[in-house]
Short mmCIF file of C-alpha atoms in Angstrom, two decimals:
data_model
loop_
_atom_site.label_atom_id
_atom_site.label_comp_id
_atom_site.label_asym_id
_atom_site.label_seq_id
_atom_site.Cartn_x
_atom_site.Cartn_y
_atom_site.Cartn_z
CA MET A 255 92.50 82.29 87.20
CA ALA A 256 90.23 82.07 84.13
CA ALA A 257 87.32 80.36 86.10
CA SER A 258 87.55 82.72 88.79
CA ALA A 259 87.75 85.74 86.38
CA ALA A 260 84.60 84.33 84.83
CA ALA A 261 82.86 83.88 87.88
CA GLN A 262 83.64 87.66 88.89
CA SER A 263 82.62 88.93 85.45
CA GLN A 264 79.17 87.05 86.27
CA ALA A 265 78.96 88.49 89.70
CA GLY A 266 78.67 92.04 87.89
CA LEU A 267 82.13 93.39 87.71
CA GLY A 268 82.17 93.40 83.88
CA ALA A 269 84.58 92.17 81.45
CA LEU A 270 88.22 91.20 82.78
CA LEU A 271 90.57 93.58 81.45
CA TYR A 272 93.99 92.25 83.20
CA VAL A 273 95.42 90.55 86.24
CA ALA A 274 98.38 92.13 87.61
CA SER A 275 100.86 90.33 89.84
CA ILE A 276 102.13 92.36 92.62
CA GLY A 277 104.55 91.43 95.64
CA VAL A 278 104.21 93.40 98.86
CA ARG A 279 107.49 94.90 100.03
CA TRP A 280 108.72 95.24 103.47
CA ARG A 281 108.59 99.30 103.10
CA ASP A 282 104.83 99.01 102.29
CA LEU A 283 104.20 98.23 105.71
CA ASP A 284 103.10 100.84 108.58
CA ALA A 285 103.66 100.90 112.32
CA PHE A 286 100.50 98.30 112.51
CA ASN A 287 102.72 95.89 110.58
CA HIS A 288 100.31 95.64 107.83
CA VAL A 289 100.33 97.65 104.26
CA ASN A 290 99.59 101.13 104.60
CA ASN A 291 96.02 102.14 103.04
CA SER A 292 97.74 104.64 100.64
CA ASN A 293 99.65 101.67 99.11
CA TYR A 294 96.53 100.18 98.11
CA LEU A 295 96.03 102.92 95.48
CA THR A 296 99.68 102.44 94.46
CA TYR A 297 99.05 98.78 93.58
CA LEU A 298 96.05 99.93 91.63
CA GLU A 299 97.66 102.59 89.68
CA GLU A 300 100.57 100.27 88.93
CA SER A 301 98.01 97.52 87.68
CA ARG A 302 96.32 100.00 85.60
CA LEU A 303 99.60 101.09 84.00
CA GLN A 304 100.57 97.52 83.48
CA TRP A 305 97.20 96.95 81.42
CA LEU A 306 97.81 100.14 79.59
CA SER A 307 101.19 98.90 78.41
CA HIS A 308 99.64 95.94 76.95
CA VAL A 309 96.68 97.89 74.91
CA PRO A 310 97.60 97.77 71.20
CA GLY A 311 97.72 101.29 69.71
CA PRO A 312 98.26 104.75 71.14
CA TRP A 313 96.11 105.24 74.29
CA PHE A 314 97.33 108.81 74.75
CA ASP A 315 98.75 111.74 72.53
CA GLU A 316 98.96 115.62 72.59
CA GLN A 317 94.97 115.76 71.89
CA ALA A 318 93.91 112.78 74.62
CA MET A 319 95.53 111.79 77.79
CA PRO A 320 93.82 109.72 80.64
CA VAL A 321 92.95 111.60 84.10
CA MET A 322 91.45 109.84 87.20
CA ALA A 323 87.96 111.38 88.01
CA ALA A 324 86.98 109.50 90.80
CA SER A 325 88.30 106.77 92.92
CA GLU A 326 86.69 104.28 95.41
CA VAL A 327 88.43 101.83 97.66
CA ASN A 328 86.73 99.45 100.05
CA TYR A 329 89.12 98.13 102.40
CA ARG A 330 88.01 94.35 103.41
CA ARG A 331 91.05 93.05 105.53
CA PRO A 332 94.55 94.13 106.09
CA ILE A 333 97.43 92.87 103.84
CA GLU A 334 100.07 91.43 105.87
CA TRP A 335 103.81 91.03 104.63
CA PRO A 336 104.91 88.60 102.99
CA ALA A 337 102.17 88.47 100.33
CA GLN A 338 101.84 88.09 96.70
CA LEU A 339 98.92 89.77 95.43
CA GLU A 340 96.97 89.69 92.10
CA VAL A 341 95.21 92.66 91.34
CA GLN A 342 92.10 92.00 89.02
CA LEU A 343 90.67 94.93 86.69
CA PHE A 344 87.45 94.76 84.95
CA CYS A 345 85.56 97.03 82.44
CA ALA A 346 82.43 98.05 84.41
CA ARG A 347 81.43 100.87 82.37
CA LEU A 348 82.21 102.21 79.07
CA GLY A 349 81.33 105.74 78.13
CA ASN A 350 81.94 108.52 75.43
CA SER A 351 85.01 109.71 77.06
CA SER A 352 85.28 107.67 80.12
CA LEU A 353 85.87 104.16 81.28
CA THR A 354 84.97 102.83 84.76
CA ILE A 355 87.50 100.23 85.89
CA ALA A 356 86.24 97.94 88.74
CA HIS A 357 89.06 96.37 90.94
CA ARG A 358 89.71 93.56 93.27
CA ILE A 359 92.83 92.88 95.19
CA VAL A 360 92.97 89.25 96.30
CA ASP A 361 95.63 86.91 97.58
CA ALA A 362 97.64 85.30 94.53
CA THR A 363 97.09 82.05 95.96
CA ASP A 364 93.53 82.15 97.25
CA ALA A 365 91.32 84.37 95.04
CA ASN A 366 88.61 84.20 98.25
CA ARG A 367 90.71 86.37 100.15
CA LEU A 368 89.77 89.52 99.26
CA TYR A 369 91.75 92.65 100.51
CA CYS A 370 89.86 95.43 98.82
CA ASP A 371 87.30 96.13 95.85
CA GLY A 372 85.94 99.42 94.40
CA HIS A 373 86.51 101.34 91.21
CA VAL A 374 88.21 104.10 89.50
CA VAL A 375 86.52 106.58 86.60
CA MET A 376 89.22 107.51 84.08
CA VAL A 377 88.29 110.16 81.50
CA TRP A 378 90.30 111.13 78.48
CA MET A 379 90.69 114.94 78.14
CA ASN A 380 92.37 117.19 75.82
CA PRO A 381 95.53 118.49 78.06
CA ALA A 382 95.16 122.05 76.27
CA THR A 383 91.76 122.62 76.84
CA GLY A 384 90.80 120.43 79.65
CA LYS A 385 87.67 119.24 77.78
CA PRO A 386 86.83 115.45 77.39
CA VAL A 387 87.53 113.90 74.22
CA PRO A 388 86.20 110.44 72.83
CA LEU A 389 87.86 107.29 74.27
CA PRO A 390 90.90 106.20 71.88
CA ALA A 391 89.73 103.37 69.66
CA CYS A 392 92.36 101.05 71.02
CA ILE A 393 90.94 101.61 74.74
CA ARG A 394 87.53 100.81 73.43
CA THR A 395 88.57 97.81 71.33
CA SER A 396 90.54 96.44 74.62
CA ALA A 397 87.83 97.05 77.01
CA THR A 398 85.19 95.38 74.88
CA GLY A 399 87.38 92.46 73.90
CA GLU A 400 86.53 92.96 70.24
CA ARG A 401 89.17 92.69 67.63
#
């Protein structure tokens, strides 16, 4: 996976943040016998939460919480059951209060089998005021790979 992630990073997706392993469940299927498009968003959400759970330090508190400001999903091919997936997350852009996370959902046994790609924009905001706040230091450190 490291060589594949390095190649993807060089392809303009940014620095690798995290790779999540997700198993397709029978209940994820729709009437056409493939994963319903809304479940792609659930896989992406789960992967972001797995990444955040590995970020050392507080990434939210009473003054700063992340919200999703934008989401783009490009569906490339249907996912059929059974399947084991890898959700690859990349830091595409780091702003003052926002983080753009590029994503790819690929087959766990064949990273060239691309199911979807795209990105989300996460903005840290003060929940009391609704105003953007600076990214927590631990998010900035995790996203840049600096220690």
